[in-house]
């Protein structure tokens, strides 16, 4: 079982995310174990201070080194991967999600404010990961995204094994349109070919729609 420890100042942000849907089932079925920890548990002063003003000046507050380093040193295991979620990290990709899904133990550190003391990164972080080129108020949602993205690669977490390979980005094409019943709704009909039972024609039609959609929305994927 993959074990994931999440360190955050906002642990309750993850309650719903981890309880619901496919992720919740993966955790309930024991294929994935996620423990969420409040970083303030590793503060030692009576105000439970987690951040301080940056040396050298500038706006905002910086996460202090002691709590995060103490937490990671306590939670880490030999060979575990210690990841800091940050917009200046390497972009999350399907390949990275898949690689992380094959680890035994991950520690995810969610940063806050304008950043974290560099000595945290220098001493207890193995890898820095971003979920995209936009800035979140803190890394907790990014940790949730990373967990969801990698959970899909754990055998048995997705219902049908084959749904993995059929989806976007494994094929580098965006998805084809899907339809279900009723065959006609408010005057809109399901494309005839999908009702034909001709699987070769259906595959052809779906592939053409994928190329069309990818060209229009993500031409960069076609190179
Ligand atoms: Cl990992 N953290 C934050 N705070 N913002 C982000 C991000 C991470 N990835 C993209 N934006």
JSON list of C-alpha atoms and ligand atoms in Angstrom, two decimals:
[
{"chain": "A", "resi": 1, "resn": "UNK", "atom": "CA", "xyz": [0.00, 0.00, 0.00]},
{"chain": "A", "resi": 2, "resn": "UNK", "atom": "CA", "xyz": [1.18, 3.51, -0.84]},
{"chain": "A", "resi": 3, "resn": "UNK", "atom": "CA", "xyz": [1.35, 5.63, 2.29]},
{"chain": "A", "resi": 4, "resn": "UNK", "atom": "CA", "xyz": [1.09, 9.41, 1.97]},
{"chain": "A", "resi": 5, "resn": "UNK", "atom": "CA", "xyz": [1.68, 11.90, 4.79]},
{"chain": "A", "resi": 6, "resn": "UNK", "atom": "CA", "xyz": [0.44, 15.44, 4.07]},
{"chain": "A", "resi": 7, "resn": "UNK", "atom": "CA", "xyz": [1.80, 18.36, 6.10]},
{"chain": "A", "resi": 8, "resn": "UNK", "atom": "CA", "xyz": [-0.32, 21.50, 5.98]},
{"chain": "A", "resi": 9, "resn": "UNK", "atom": "CA", "xyz": [-1.49, 24.45, 8.08]},
{"chain": "A", "resi": 10, "resn": "UNK", "atom": "CA", "xyz": [-5.03, 23.85, 6.76]},
{"chain": "A", "resi": 11, "resn": "UNK", "atom": "CA", "xyz": [-5.71, 20.12, 7.33]},
{"chain": "A", "resi": 12, "resn": "UNK", "atom": "CA", "xyz": [-9.49, 20.48, 7.11]},
{"chain": "A", "resi": 13, "resn": "UNK", "atom": "CA", "xyz": [-9.19, 21.61, 3.48]},
{"chain": "A", "resi": 14, "resn": "UNK", "atom": "CA", "xyz": [-8.58, 17.93, 2.63]},
{"chain": "A", "resi": 15, "resn": "UNK", "atom": "CA", "xyz": [-11.46, 16.33, 4.58]},
{"chain": "A", "resi": 16, "resn": "UNK", "atom": "CA", "xyz": [-14.02, 16.29, 1.77]},
{"chain": "A", "resi": 17, "resn": "UNK", "atom": "CA", "xyz": [-11.52, 15.61, -1.00]},
{"chain": "A", "resi": 18, "resn": "UNK", "atom": "CA", "xyz": [-10.20, 12.46, 0.67]},
{"chain": "A", "resi": 19, "resn": "UNK", "atom": "CA", "xyz": [-13.61, 11.13, 1.74]},
{"chain": "A", "resi": 20, "resn": "UNK", "atom": "CA", "xyz": [-15.43, 11.34, -1.60]},
{"chain": "A", "resi": 21, "resn": "UNK", "atom": "CA", "xyz": [-15.60, 9.47, -4.86]},
{"chain": "A", "resi": 22, "resn": "UNK", "atom": "CA", "xyz": [-12.91, 7.20, -6.29]},
{"chain": "A", "resi": 23, "resn": "UNK", "atom": "CA", "xyz": [-10.24, 8.63, -4.00]},
{"chain": "A", "resi": 24, "resn": "UNK", "atom": "CA", "xyz": [-12.39, 7.91, -0.94]},
{"chain": "A", "resi": 25, "resn": "UNK", "atom": "CA", "xyz": [-12.98, 4.34, -2.11]},
{"chain": "A", "resi": 26, "resn": "UNK", "atom": "CA", "xyz": [-9.26, 3.83, -2.76]},
{"chain": "A", "resi": 27, "resn": "UNK", "atom": "CA", "xyz": [-8.54, 4.88, 0.80]},
{"chain": "A", "resi": 28, "resn": "UNK", "atom": "CA", "xyz": [-11.44, 2.87, 2.27]},
{"chain": "A", "resi": 29, "resn": "UNK", "atom": "CA", "xyz": [-10.32, -0.26, 0.40]},
{"chain": "A", "resi": 30, "resn": "UNK", "atom": "CA", "xyz": [-6.77, 0.08, 1.77]},
{"chain": "A", "resi": 31, "resn": "UNK", "atom": "CA", "xyz": [-5.05, 0.58, -1.59]},
{"chain": "A", "resi": 32, "resn": "UNK", "atom": "CA", "xyz": [-3.95, 4.02, -0.48]},
{"chain": "A", "resi": 33, "resn": "UNK", "atom": "CA", "xyz": [-3.31, 5.36, 3.01]},
{"chain": "A", "resi": 34, "resn": "UNK", "atom": "CA", "xyz": [-3.39, 9.12, 3.54]},
{"chain": "A", "resi": 35, "resn": "UNK", "atom": "CA", "xyz": [-2.61, 10.83, 6.87]},
{"chain": "A", "resi": 36, "resn": "UNK", "atom": "CA", "xyz": [-3.11, 14.59, 7.09]},
{"chain": "A", "resi": 37, "resn": "UNK", "atom": "CA", "xyz": [-1.06, 16.41, 9.72]},
{"chain": "A", "resi": 38, "resn": "UNK", "atom": "CA", "xyz": [-1.41, 19.95, 11.07]},
{"chain": "A", "resi": 39, "resn": "UNK", "atom": "CA", "xyz": [2.06, 21.53, 10.89]},
{"chain": "A", "resi": 40, "resn": "UNK", "atom": "CA", "xyz": [1.28, 23.54, 14.01]},
{"chain": "A", "resi": 41, "resn": "UNK", "atom": "CA", "xyz": [1.58, 20.31, 16.00]},
{"chain": "A", "resi": 42, "resn": "UNK", "atom": "CA", "xyz": [5.37, 20.73, 15.53]},
{"chain": "A", "resi": 43, "resn": "UNK", "atom": "CA", "xyz": [5.55, 24.34, 16.75]},
{"chain": "A", "resi": 44, "resn": "UNK", "atom": "CA", "xyz": [7.03, 24.79, 20.20]},
{"chain": "A", "resi": 45, "resn": "UNK", "atom": "CA", "xyz": [6.06, 28.31, 21.33]},
{"chain": "A", "resi": 46, "resn": "UNK", "atom": "CA", "xyz": [2.81, 29.14, 23.07]},
{"chain": "A", "resi": 47, "resn": "UNK", "atom": "CA", "xyz": [1.45, 31.10, 20.07]},
{"chain": "A", "resi": 48, "resn": "UNK", "atom": "CA", "xyz": [2.17, 28.12, 17.78]},
{"chain": "A", "resi": 49, "resn": "UNK", "atom": "CA", "xyz": [4.02, 30.39, 15.35]},
{"chain": "A", "resi": 50, "resn": "UNK", "atom": "CA", "xyz": [4.51, 28.86, 11.91]},
{"chain": "A", "resi": 51, "resn": "UNK", "atom": "CA", "xyz": [5.74, 31.90, 9.94]},
{"chain": "A", "resi": 52, "resn": "UNK", "atom": "CA", "xyz": [7.88, 35.03, 10.28]},
{"chain": "A", "resi": 53, "resn": "UNK", "atom": "CA", "xyz": [9.01, 38.13, 8.32]},
{"chain": "A", "resi": 54, "resn": "UNK", "atom": "CA", "xyz": [11.52, 37.58, 5.50]},
{"chain": "A", "resi": 55, "resn": "UNK", "atom": "CA", "xyz": [15.17, 38.53, 6.06]},
{"chain": "A", "resi": 56, "resn": "UNK", "atom": "CA", "xyz": [16.10, 41.15, 3.46]},
{"chain": "A", "resi": 57, "resn": "UNK", "atom": "CA", "xyz": [12.60, 42.62, 3.50]},
{"chain": "A", "resi": 58, "resn": "UNK", "atom": "CA", "xyz": [9.67, 42.22, 1.18]},
{"chain": "A", "resi": 59, "resn": "UNK", "atom": "CA", "xyz": [5.98, 41.57, 1.41]},
{"chain": "A", "resi": 60, "resn": "UNK", "atom": "CA", "xyz": [4.37, 38.66, 3.16]},
{"chain": "A", "resi": 61, "resn": "UNK", "atom": "CA", "xyz": [5.48, 36.02, 5.61]},
{"chain": "A", "resi": 62, "resn": "UNK", "atom": "CA", "xyz": [7.77, 33.03, 5.26]},
{"chain": "A", "resi": 63, "resn": "UNK", "atom": "CA", "xyz": [7.23, 29.59, 6.80]},
{"chain": "A", "resi": 64, "resn": "UNK", "atom": "CA", "xyz": [9.73, 29.04, 9.63]},
{"chain": "A", "resi": 65, "resn": "UNK", "atom": "CA", "xyz": [12.19, 26.15, 9.22]},
{"chain": "A", "resi": 66, "resn": "UNK", "atom": "CA", "xyz": [11.82, 24.39, 12.59]},
{"chain": "A", "resi": 67, "resn": "UNK", "atom": "CA", "xyz": [8.25, 22.97, 12.46]},
{"chain": "A", "resi": 68, "resn": "UNK", "atom": "CA", "xyz": [8.43, 21.59, 8.90]},
{"chain": "A", "resi": 69, "resn": "UNK", "atom": "CA", "xyz": [11.90, 20.10, 9.41]},
{"chain": "A", "resi": 70, "resn": "UNK", "atom": "CA", "xyz": [10.95, 18.51, 12.74]},
{"chain": "A", "resi": 71, "resn": "UNK", "atom": "CA", "xyz": [7.75, 17.10, 11.20]},
{"chain": "A", "resi": 72, "resn": "UNK", "atom": "CA", "xyz": [9.48, 15.59, 8.18]},
{"chain": "A", "resi": 73, "resn": "UNK", "atom": "CA", "xyz": [12.33, 14.18, 10.28]},
{"chain": "A", "resi": 74, "resn": "UNK", "atom": "CA", "xyz": [9.75, 12.47, 12.47]},
{"chain": "A", "resi": 75, "resn": "UNK", "atom": "CA", "xyz": [7.57, 11.11, 9.65]},
{"chain": "A", "resi": 76, "resn": "UNK", "atom": "CA", "xyz": [10.19, 10.09, 7.10]},
{"chain": "A", "resi": 77, "resn": "UNK", "atom": "CA", "xyz": [11.13, 6.49, 6.39]},
{"chain": "A", "resi": 78, "resn": "UNK", "atom": "CA", "xyz": [14.14, 5.07, 4.51]},
{"chain": "A", "resi": 79, "resn": "UNK", "atom": "CA", "xyz": [13.62, 5.59, 0.78]},
{"chain": "A", "resi": 80, "resn": "UNK", "atom": "CA", "xyz": [10.54, 7.81, 1.10]},
{"chain": "A", "resi": 81, "resn": "UNK", "atom": "CA", "xyz": [10.04, 10.69, -1.36]},
{"chain": "A", "resi": 82, "resn": "UNK", "atom": "CA", "xyz": [9.70, 14.12, 0.30]},
{"chain": "A", "resi": 83, "resn": "UNK", "atom": "CA", "xyz": [7.87, 16.55, -1.97]},
{"chain": "A", "resi": 84, "resn": "UNK", "atom": "CA", "xyz": [7.26, 20.28, -1.61]},
{"chain": "A", "resi": 85, "resn": "UNK", "atom": "CA", "xyz": [4.25, 21.63, -3.54]},
{"chain": "A", "resi": 86, "resn": "UNK", "atom": "CA", "xyz": [5.18, 24.97, -5.04]},
{"chain": "A", "resi": 87, "resn": "UNK", "atom": "CA", "xyz": [4.49, 27.00, -8.19]},
{"chain": "A", "resi": 88, "resn": "UNK", "atom": "CA", "xyz": [8.26, 27.08, -8.87]},
{"chain": "A", "resi": 89, "resn": "UNK", "atom": "CA", "xyz": [8.53, 23.27, -8.93]},
{"chain": "A", "resi": 90, "resn": "UNK", "atom": "CA", "xyz": [8.69, 20.87, -11.88]},
{"chain": "A", "resi": 91, "resn": "UNK", "atom": "CA", "xyz": [5.31, 20.61, -13.65]},
{"chain": "A", "resi": 92, "resn": "UNK", "atom": "CA", "xyz": [3.14, 17.63, -12.67]},
{"chain": "A", "resi": 93, "resn": "UNK", "atom": "CA", "xyz": [2.75, 15.26, -15.63]},
{"chain": "A", "resi": 94, "resn": "UNK", "atom": "CA", "xyz": [1.10, 11.86, -16.12]},
{"chain": "A", "resi": 95, "resn": "UNK", "atom": "CA", "xyz": [4.60, 10.32, -16.13]},
{"chain": "A", "resi": 96, "resn": "UNK", "atom": "CA", "xyz": [5.45, 11.88, -12.77]},
{"chain": "A", "resi": 97, "resn": "UNK", "atom": "CA", "xyz": [2.07, 10.89, -11.28]},
{"chain": "A", "resi": 98, "resn": "UNK", "atom": "CA", "xyz": [2.64, 7.32, -12.45]},
{"chain": "A", "resi": 99, "resn": "UNK", "atom": "CA", "xyz": [6.16, 7.22, -11.03]},
{"chain": "A", "resi": 100, "resn": "UNK", "atom": "CA", "xyz": [4.95, 8.55, -7.66]},
{"chain": "A", "resi": 101, "resn": "UNK", "atom": "CA", "xyz": [2.12, 5.99, -7.59]},
{"chain": "A", "resi": 102, "resn": "UNK", "atom": "CA", "xyz": [4.78, 3.23, -7.54]},
{"chain": "A", "resi": 103, "resn": "UNK", "atom": "CA", "xyz": [6.53, 4.56, -4.41]},
{"chain": "A", "resi": 104, "resn": "UNK", "atom": "CA", "xyz": [5.96, 3.10, -0.96]},
{"chain": "A", "resi": 105, "resn": "UNK", "atom": "CA", "xyz": [5.87, 6.35, 1.02]},
{"chain": "A", "resi": 106, "resn": "UNK", "atom": "CA", "xyz": [5.41, 10.00, 0.07]},
{"chain": "A", "resi": 107, "resn": "UNK", "atom": "CA", "xyz": [5.57, 13.05, 2.31]},
{"chain": "A", "resi": 108, "resn": "UNK", "atom": "CA", "xyz": [3.82, 16.10, 0.82]},
{"chain": "A", "resi": 109, "resn": "UNK", "atom": "CA", "xyz": [4.63, 19.51, 2.28]},
{"chain": "A", "resi": 110, "resn": "UNK", "atom": "CA", "xyz": [2.20, 22.29, 1.51]},
{"chain": "A", "resi": 111, "resn": "UNK", "atom": "CA", "xyz": [3.70, 25.77, 1.80]},
{"chain": "A", "resi": 112, "resn": "UNK", "atom": "CA", "xyz": [1.90, 28.97, 2.62]},
{"chain": "A", "resi": 113, "resn": "UNK", "atom": "CA", "xyz": [2.30, 32.71, 2.57]},
{"chain": "A", "resi": 114, "resn": "UNK", "atom": "CA", "xyz": [5.03, 34.01, 0.27]},
{"chain": "A", "resi": 115, "resn": "UNK", "atom": "CA", "xyz": [7.06, 30.84, 0.60]},
{"chain": "A", "resi": 116, "resn": "UNK", "atom": "CA", "xyz": [9.08, 28.71, 2.97]},
{"chain": "A", "resi": 117, "resn": "UNK", "atom": "CA", "xyz": [12.55, 29.12, 4.45]},
{"chain": "A", "resi": 118, "resn": "UNK", "atom": "CA", "xyz": [15.08, 27.84, 1.88]},
{"chain": "A", "resi": 119, "resn": "UNK", "atom": "CA", "xyz": [16.70, 25.60, 4.53]},
{"chain": "A", "resi": 120, "resn": "UNK", "atom": "CA", "xyz": [13.58, 23.42, 4.56]},
{"chain": "A", "resi": 121, "resn": "UNK", "atom": "CA", "xyz": [14.10, 22.77, 0.84]},
{"chain": "A", "resi": 122, "resn": "UNK", "atom": "CA", "xyz": [17.83, 22.25, 1.30]},
{"chain": "A", "resi": 123, "resn": "UNK", "atom": "CA", "xyz": [17.57, 19.68, 4.08]},
{"chain": "A", "resi": 124, "resn": "UNK", "atom": "CA", "xyz": [14.32, 17.68, 3.97]},
{"chain": "A", "resi": 125, "resn": "UNK", "atom": "CA", "xyz": [12.91, 18.03, 0.40]},
{"chain": "A", "resi": 126, "resn": "UNK", "atom": "CA", "xyz": [13.76, 15.65, -2.46]},
{"chain": "A", "resi": 127, "resn": "UNK", "atom": "CA", "xyz": [11.53, 17.08, -5.18]},
{"chain": "A", "resi": 128, "resn": "UNK", "atom": "CA", "xyz": [9.52, 20.25, -5.83]},
{"chain": "A", "resi": 129, "resn": "UNK", "atom": "CA", "xyz": [6.29, 19.92, -7.83]},
{"chain": "A", "resi": 130, "resn": "UNK", "atom": "CA", "xyz": [3.93, 22.49, -9.37]},
{"chain": "A", "resi": 131, "resn": "UNK", "atom": "CA", "xyz": [0.45, 21.68, -10.66]},
{"chain": "A", "resi": 132, "resn": "UNK", "atom": "CA", "xyz": [0.43, 24.47, -13.26]},
{"chain": "A", "resi": 133, "resn": "UNK", "atom": "CA", "xyz": [1.30, 28.04, -14.14]},
{"chain": "A", "resi": 134, "resn": "UNK", "atom": "CA", "xyz": [-1.00, 29.87, -11.77]},
{"chain": "A", "resi": 135, "resn": "UNK", "atom": "CA", "xyz": [-0.61, 30.67, -8.09]},
{"chain": "A", "resi": 136, "resn": "UNK", "atom": "CA", "xyz": [-2.77, 29.19, -5.34]},
{"chain": "A", "resi": 137, "resn": "UNK", "atom": "CA", "xyz": [-3.04, 30.76, -1.89]},
{"chain": "A", "resi": 138, "resn": "UNK", "atom": "CA", "xyz": [-1.42, 27.65, -0.44]},
{"chain": "A", "resi": 139, "resn": "UNK", "atom": "CA", "xyz": [-0.27, 24.24, -1.62]},
{"chain": "A", "resi": 140, "resn": "UNK", "atom": "CA", "xyz": [-2.96, 22.16, 0.08]},
{"chain": "A", "resi": 141, "resn": "UNK", "atom": "CA", "xyz": [-5.23, 21.99, -2.98]},
{"chain": "A", "resi": 142, "resn": "UNK", "atom": "CA", "xyz": [-2.14, 21.18, -5.06]},
{"chain": "A", "resi": 143, "resn": "UNK", "atom": "CA", "xyz": [-1.42, 18.25, -2.71]},
{"chain": "A", "resi": 144, "resn": "UNK", "atom": "CA", "xyz": [-5.02, 17.06, -3.23]},
{"chain": "A", "resi": 145, "resn": "UNK", "atom": "CA", "xyz": [-4.58, 17.29, -7.01]},
{"chain": "A", "resi": 146, "resn": "UNK", "atom": "CA", "xyz": [-1.33, 15.33, -6.86]},
{"chain": "A", "resi": 147, "resn": "UNK", "atom": "CA", "xyz": [-2.91, 12.59, -4.71]},
{"chain": "A", "resi": 148, "resn": "UNK", "atom": "CA", "xyz": [-5.91, 12.32, -7.06]},
{"chain": "A", "resi": 149, "resn": "UNK", "atom": "CA", "xyz": [-3.70, 12.23, -10.17]},
{"chain": "A", "resi": 150, "resn": "UNK", "atom": "CA", "xyz": [-1.48, 9.45, -8.82]},
{"chain": "A", "resi": 151, "resn": "UNK", "atom": "CA", "xyz": [-4.31, 7.41, -7.25]},
{"chain": "A", "resi": 152, "resn": "UNK", "atom": "CA", "xyz": [-5.61, 6.68, -10.77]},
{"chain": "A", "resi": 153, "resn": "UNK", "atom": "CA", "xyz": [-2.41, 4.74, -11.46]},
{"chain": "A", "resi": 154, "resn": "UNK", "atom": "CA", "xyz": [-2.70, 2.46, -8.41]},
{"chain": "A", "resi": 155, "resn": "UNK", "atom": "CA", "xyz": [-3.97, -0.95, -9.58]},
{"chain": "A", "resi": 156, "resn": "UNK", "atom": "CA", "xyz": [-7.60, -1.50, -8.57]},
{"chain": "A", "resi": 157, "resn": "UNK", "atom": "CA", "xyz": [-8.37, 2.12, -7.68]},
{"chain": "A", "resi": 158, "resn": "UNK", "atom": "CA", "xyz": [-10.14, 2.79, -10.98]},
{"chain": "A", "resi": 159, "resn": "UNK", "atom": "CA", "xyz": [-13.01, 0.39, -11.64]},
{"chain": "A", "resi": 160, "resn": "UNK", "atom": "CA", "xyz": [-12.15, -0.69, -15.17]},
{"chain": "A", "resi": 161, "resn": "UNK", "atom": "CA", "xyz": [-8.44, -1.16, -15.89]},
{"chain": "A", "resi": 162, "resn": "UNK", "atom": "CA", "xyz": [-8.95, -0.11, -19.47]},
{"chain": "A", "resi": 163, "resn": "UNK", "atom": "CA", "xyz": [-10.44, 3.28, -18.62]},
{"chain": "A", "resi": 164, "resn": "UNK", "atom": "CA", "xyz": [-6.87, 4.37, -17.84]},
{"chain": "A", "resi": 165, "resn": "UNK", "atom": "CA", "xyz": [-5.46, 3.90, -21.33]},
{"chain": "A", "resi": 166, "resn": "UNK", "atom": "CA", "xyz": [-8.50, 5.31, -23.10]},
{"chain": "A", "resi": 167, "resn": "UNK", "atom": "CA", "xyz": [-8.35, 8.69, -21.46]},
{"chain": "A", "resi": 168, "resn": "UNK", "atom": "CA", "xyz": [-6.70, 11.93, -22.42]},
{"chain": "A", "resi": 169, "resn": "UNK", "atom": "CA", "xyz": [-2.95, 12.40, -22.25]},
{"chain": "A", "resi": 170, "resn": "UNK", "atom": "CA", "xyz": [-1.97, 8.75, -22.30]},
{"chain": "A", "resi": 171, "resn": "UNK", "atom": "CA", "xyz": [-2.78, 9.05, -26.00]},
{"chain": "A", "resi": 172, "resn": "UNK", "atom": "CA", "xyz": [-1.75, 12.74, -26.18]},
{"chain": "A", "resi": 173, "resn": "UNK", "atom": "CA", "xyz": [-5.11, 13.49, -27.78]},
{"chain": "A", "resi": 174, "resn": "UNK", "atom": "CA", "xyz": [-8.07, 15.09, -26.02]},
{"chain": "A", "resi": 175, "resn": "UNK", "atom": "CA", "xyz": [-11.18, 12.99, -25.46]},
{"chain": "A", "resi": 176, "resn": "UNK", "atom": "CA", "xyz": [-13.97, 12.29, -27.95]},
{"chain": "A", "resi": 177, "resn": "UNK", "atom": "CA", "xyz": [-17.56, 13.33, -27.09]},
{"chain": "A", "resi": 178, "resn": "UNK", "atom": "CA", "xyz": [-19.62, 10.86, -25.03]},
{"chain": "A", "resi": 179, "resn": "UNK", "atom": "CA", "xyz": [-23.38, 10.28, -25.12]},
{"chain": "A", "resi": 180, "resn": "UNK", "atom": "CA", "xyz": [-25.79, 8.19, -23.09]},
{"chain": "A", "resi": 181, "resn": "UNK", "atom": "CA", "xyz": [-29.56, 7.73, -23.10]},
{"chain": "A", "resi": 182, "resn": "UNK", "atom": "CA", "xyz": [-31.92, 9.21, -24.19]},
{"chain": "A", "resi": 183, "resn": "UNK", "atom": "CA", "xyz": [-30.96, 8.97, -27.88]},
{"chain": "A", "resi": 184, "resn": "UNK", "atom": "CA", "xyz": [-32.86, 12.20, -28.48]},
{"chain": "A", "resi": 185, "resn": "UNK", "atom": "CA", "xyz": [-33.04, 15.04, -25.98]},
{"chain": "A", "resi": 186, "resn": "UNK", "atom": "CA", "xyz": [-34.60, 18.46, -26.66]},
{"chain": "A", "resi": 187, "resn": "UNK", "atom": "CA", "xyz": [-34.25, 17.84, -30.37]},
{"chain": "A", "resi": 188, "resn": "UNK", "atom": "CA", "xyz": [-30.55, 16.95, -30.08]},
{"chain": "A", "resi": 189, "resn": "UNK", "atom": "CA", "xyz": [-29.76, 13.50, -31.46]},
{"chain": "A", "resi": 190, "resn": "UNK", "atom": "CA", "xyz": [-26.86, 11.23, -30.61]},
{"chain": "A", "resi": 191, "resn": "UNK", "atom": "CA", "xyz": [-24.59, 10.88, -33.68]},
{"chain": "A", "resi": 192, "resn": "UNK", "atom": "CA", "xyz": [-25.96, 8.05, -35.84]},
{"chain": "A", "resi": 193, "resn": "UNK", "atom": "CA", "xyz": [-22.68, 6.14, -35.99]},
{"chain": "A", "resi": 194, "resn": "UNK", "atom": "CA", "xyz": [-22.72, 5.53, -32.21]},
{"chain": "A", "resi": 195, "resn": "UNK", "atom": "CA", "xyz": [-26.06, 3.72, -32.53]},
{"chain": "A", "resi": 196, "resn": "UNK", "atom": "CA", "xyz": [-24.88, 1.67, -35.54]},
{"chain": "A", "resi": 197, "resn": "UNK", "atom": "CA", "xyz": [-23.09, -1.10, -33.67]},
{"chain": "A", "resi": 198, "resn": "UNK", "atom": "CA", "xyz": [-20.26, -0.84, -36.24]},
{"chain": "A", "resi": 199, "resn": "UNK", "atom": "CA", "xyz": [-17.23, -0.76, -33.98]},
{"chain": "A", "resi": 200, "resn": "UNK", "atom": "CA", "xyz": [-14.68, -0.02, -36.70]},
{"chain": "A", "resi": 201, "resn": "UNK", "atom": "CA", "xyz": [-16.72, 3.01, -37.81]},
{"chain": "A", "resi": 202, "resn": "UNK", "atom": "CA", "xyz": [-17.20, 4.11, -34.19]},
{"chain": "A", "resi": 203, "resn": "UNK", "atom": "CA", "xyz": [-13.43, 3.99, -33.56]},
{"chain": "A", "resi": 204, "resn": "UNK", "atom": "CA", "xyz": [-12.80, 5.96, -36.74]},
{"chain": "A", "resi": 205, "resn": "UNK", "atom": "CA", "xyz": [-15.41, 8.59, -35.81]},
{"chain": "A", "resi": 206, "resn": "UNK", "atom": "CA", "xyz": [-14.06, 8.92, -32.27]},
{"chain": "A", "resi": 207, "resn": "UNK", "atom": "CA", "xyz": [-10.48, 9.32, -33.45]},
{"chain": "A", "resi": 208, "resn": "UNK", "atom": "CA", "xyz": [-11.51, 12.00, -35.95]},
{"chain": "A", "resi": 209, "resn": "UNK", "atom": "CA", "xyz": [-13.34, 13.93, -33.18]},
{"chain": "A", "resi": 210, "resn": "UNK", "atom": "CA", "xyz": [-10.23, 13.64, -30.97]},
{"chain": "A", "resi": 211, "resn": "UNK", "atom": "CA", "xyz": [-7.96, 15.10, -33.63]},
{"chain": "A", "resi": 212, "resn": "UNK", "atom": "CA", "xyz": [-10.49, 17.87, -34.36]},
{"chain": "A", "resi": 213, "resn": "UNK", "atom": "CA", "xyz": [-10.85, 18.80, -30.68]},
{"chain": "A", "resi": 214, "resn": "UNK", "atom": "CA", "xyz": [-7.11, 18.66, -30.03]},
{"chain": "A", "resi": 215, "resn": "UNK", "atom": "CA", "xyz": [-6.35, 20.86, -33.06]},
{"chain": "A", "resi": 216, "resn": "UNK", "atom": "CA", "xyz": [-8.87, 23.43, -31.85]},
{"chain": "A", "resi": 217, "resn": "UNK", "atom": "CA", "xyz": [-8.12, 23.48, -28.09]},
{"chain": "A", "resi": 218, "resn": "UNK", "atom": "CA", "xyz": [-4.56, 22.15, -27.65]},
{"chain": "A", "resi": 219, "resn": "UNK", "atom": "CA", "xyz": [-2.66, 22.36, -30.98]},
{"chain": "A", "resi": 220, "resn": "UNK", "atom": "CA", "xyz": [0.58, 22.13, -28.95]},
{"chain": "A", "resi": 221, "resn": "UNK", "atom": "CA", "xyz": [-0.20, 18.43, -28.25]},
{"chain": "A", "resi": 222, "resn": "UNK", "atom": "CA", "xyz": [-0.06, 17.70, -31.99]},
{"chain": "A", "resi": 223, "resn": "UNK", "atom": "CA", "xyz": [3.40, 19.39, -32.16]},
{"chain": "B", "resi": 1, "resn": "LIG", "atom": "CL1", "xyz": [2.10, 23.30, -5.83]},
{"chain": "B", "resi": 1, "resn": "LIG", "atom": "N1", "xyz": [1.34, 25.59, -4.81]},
{"chain": "B", "resi": 1, "resn": "LIG", "atom": "C1", "xyz": [0.81, 26.81, -4.91]},
{"chain": "B", "resi": 1, "resn": "LIG", "atom": "N2", "xyz": [0.70, 27.56, -3.80]},
{"chain": "B", "resi": 1, "resn": "LIG", "atom": "N3", "xyz": [0.40, 27.33, -6.04]},
{"chain": "B", "resi": 1, "resn": "LIG", "atom": "C2", "xyz": [0.51, 26.57, -7.11]},
{"chain": "B", "resi": 1, "resn": "LIG", "atom": "C3", "xyz": [1.04, 25.29, -7.09]},
{"chain": "B", "resi": 1, "resn": "LIG", "atom": "C4", "xyz": [1.45, 24.83, -5.90]},
{"chain": "B", "resi": 1, "resn": "LIG", "atom": "N4", "xyz": [1.04, 24.78, -8.33]},
{"chain": "B", "resi": 1, "resn": "LIG", "atom": "C5", "xyz": [0.51, 25.73, -9.10]},
{"chain": "B", "resi": 1, "resn": "LIG", "atom": "N5", "xyz": [0.20, 26.81, -8.38]}
]
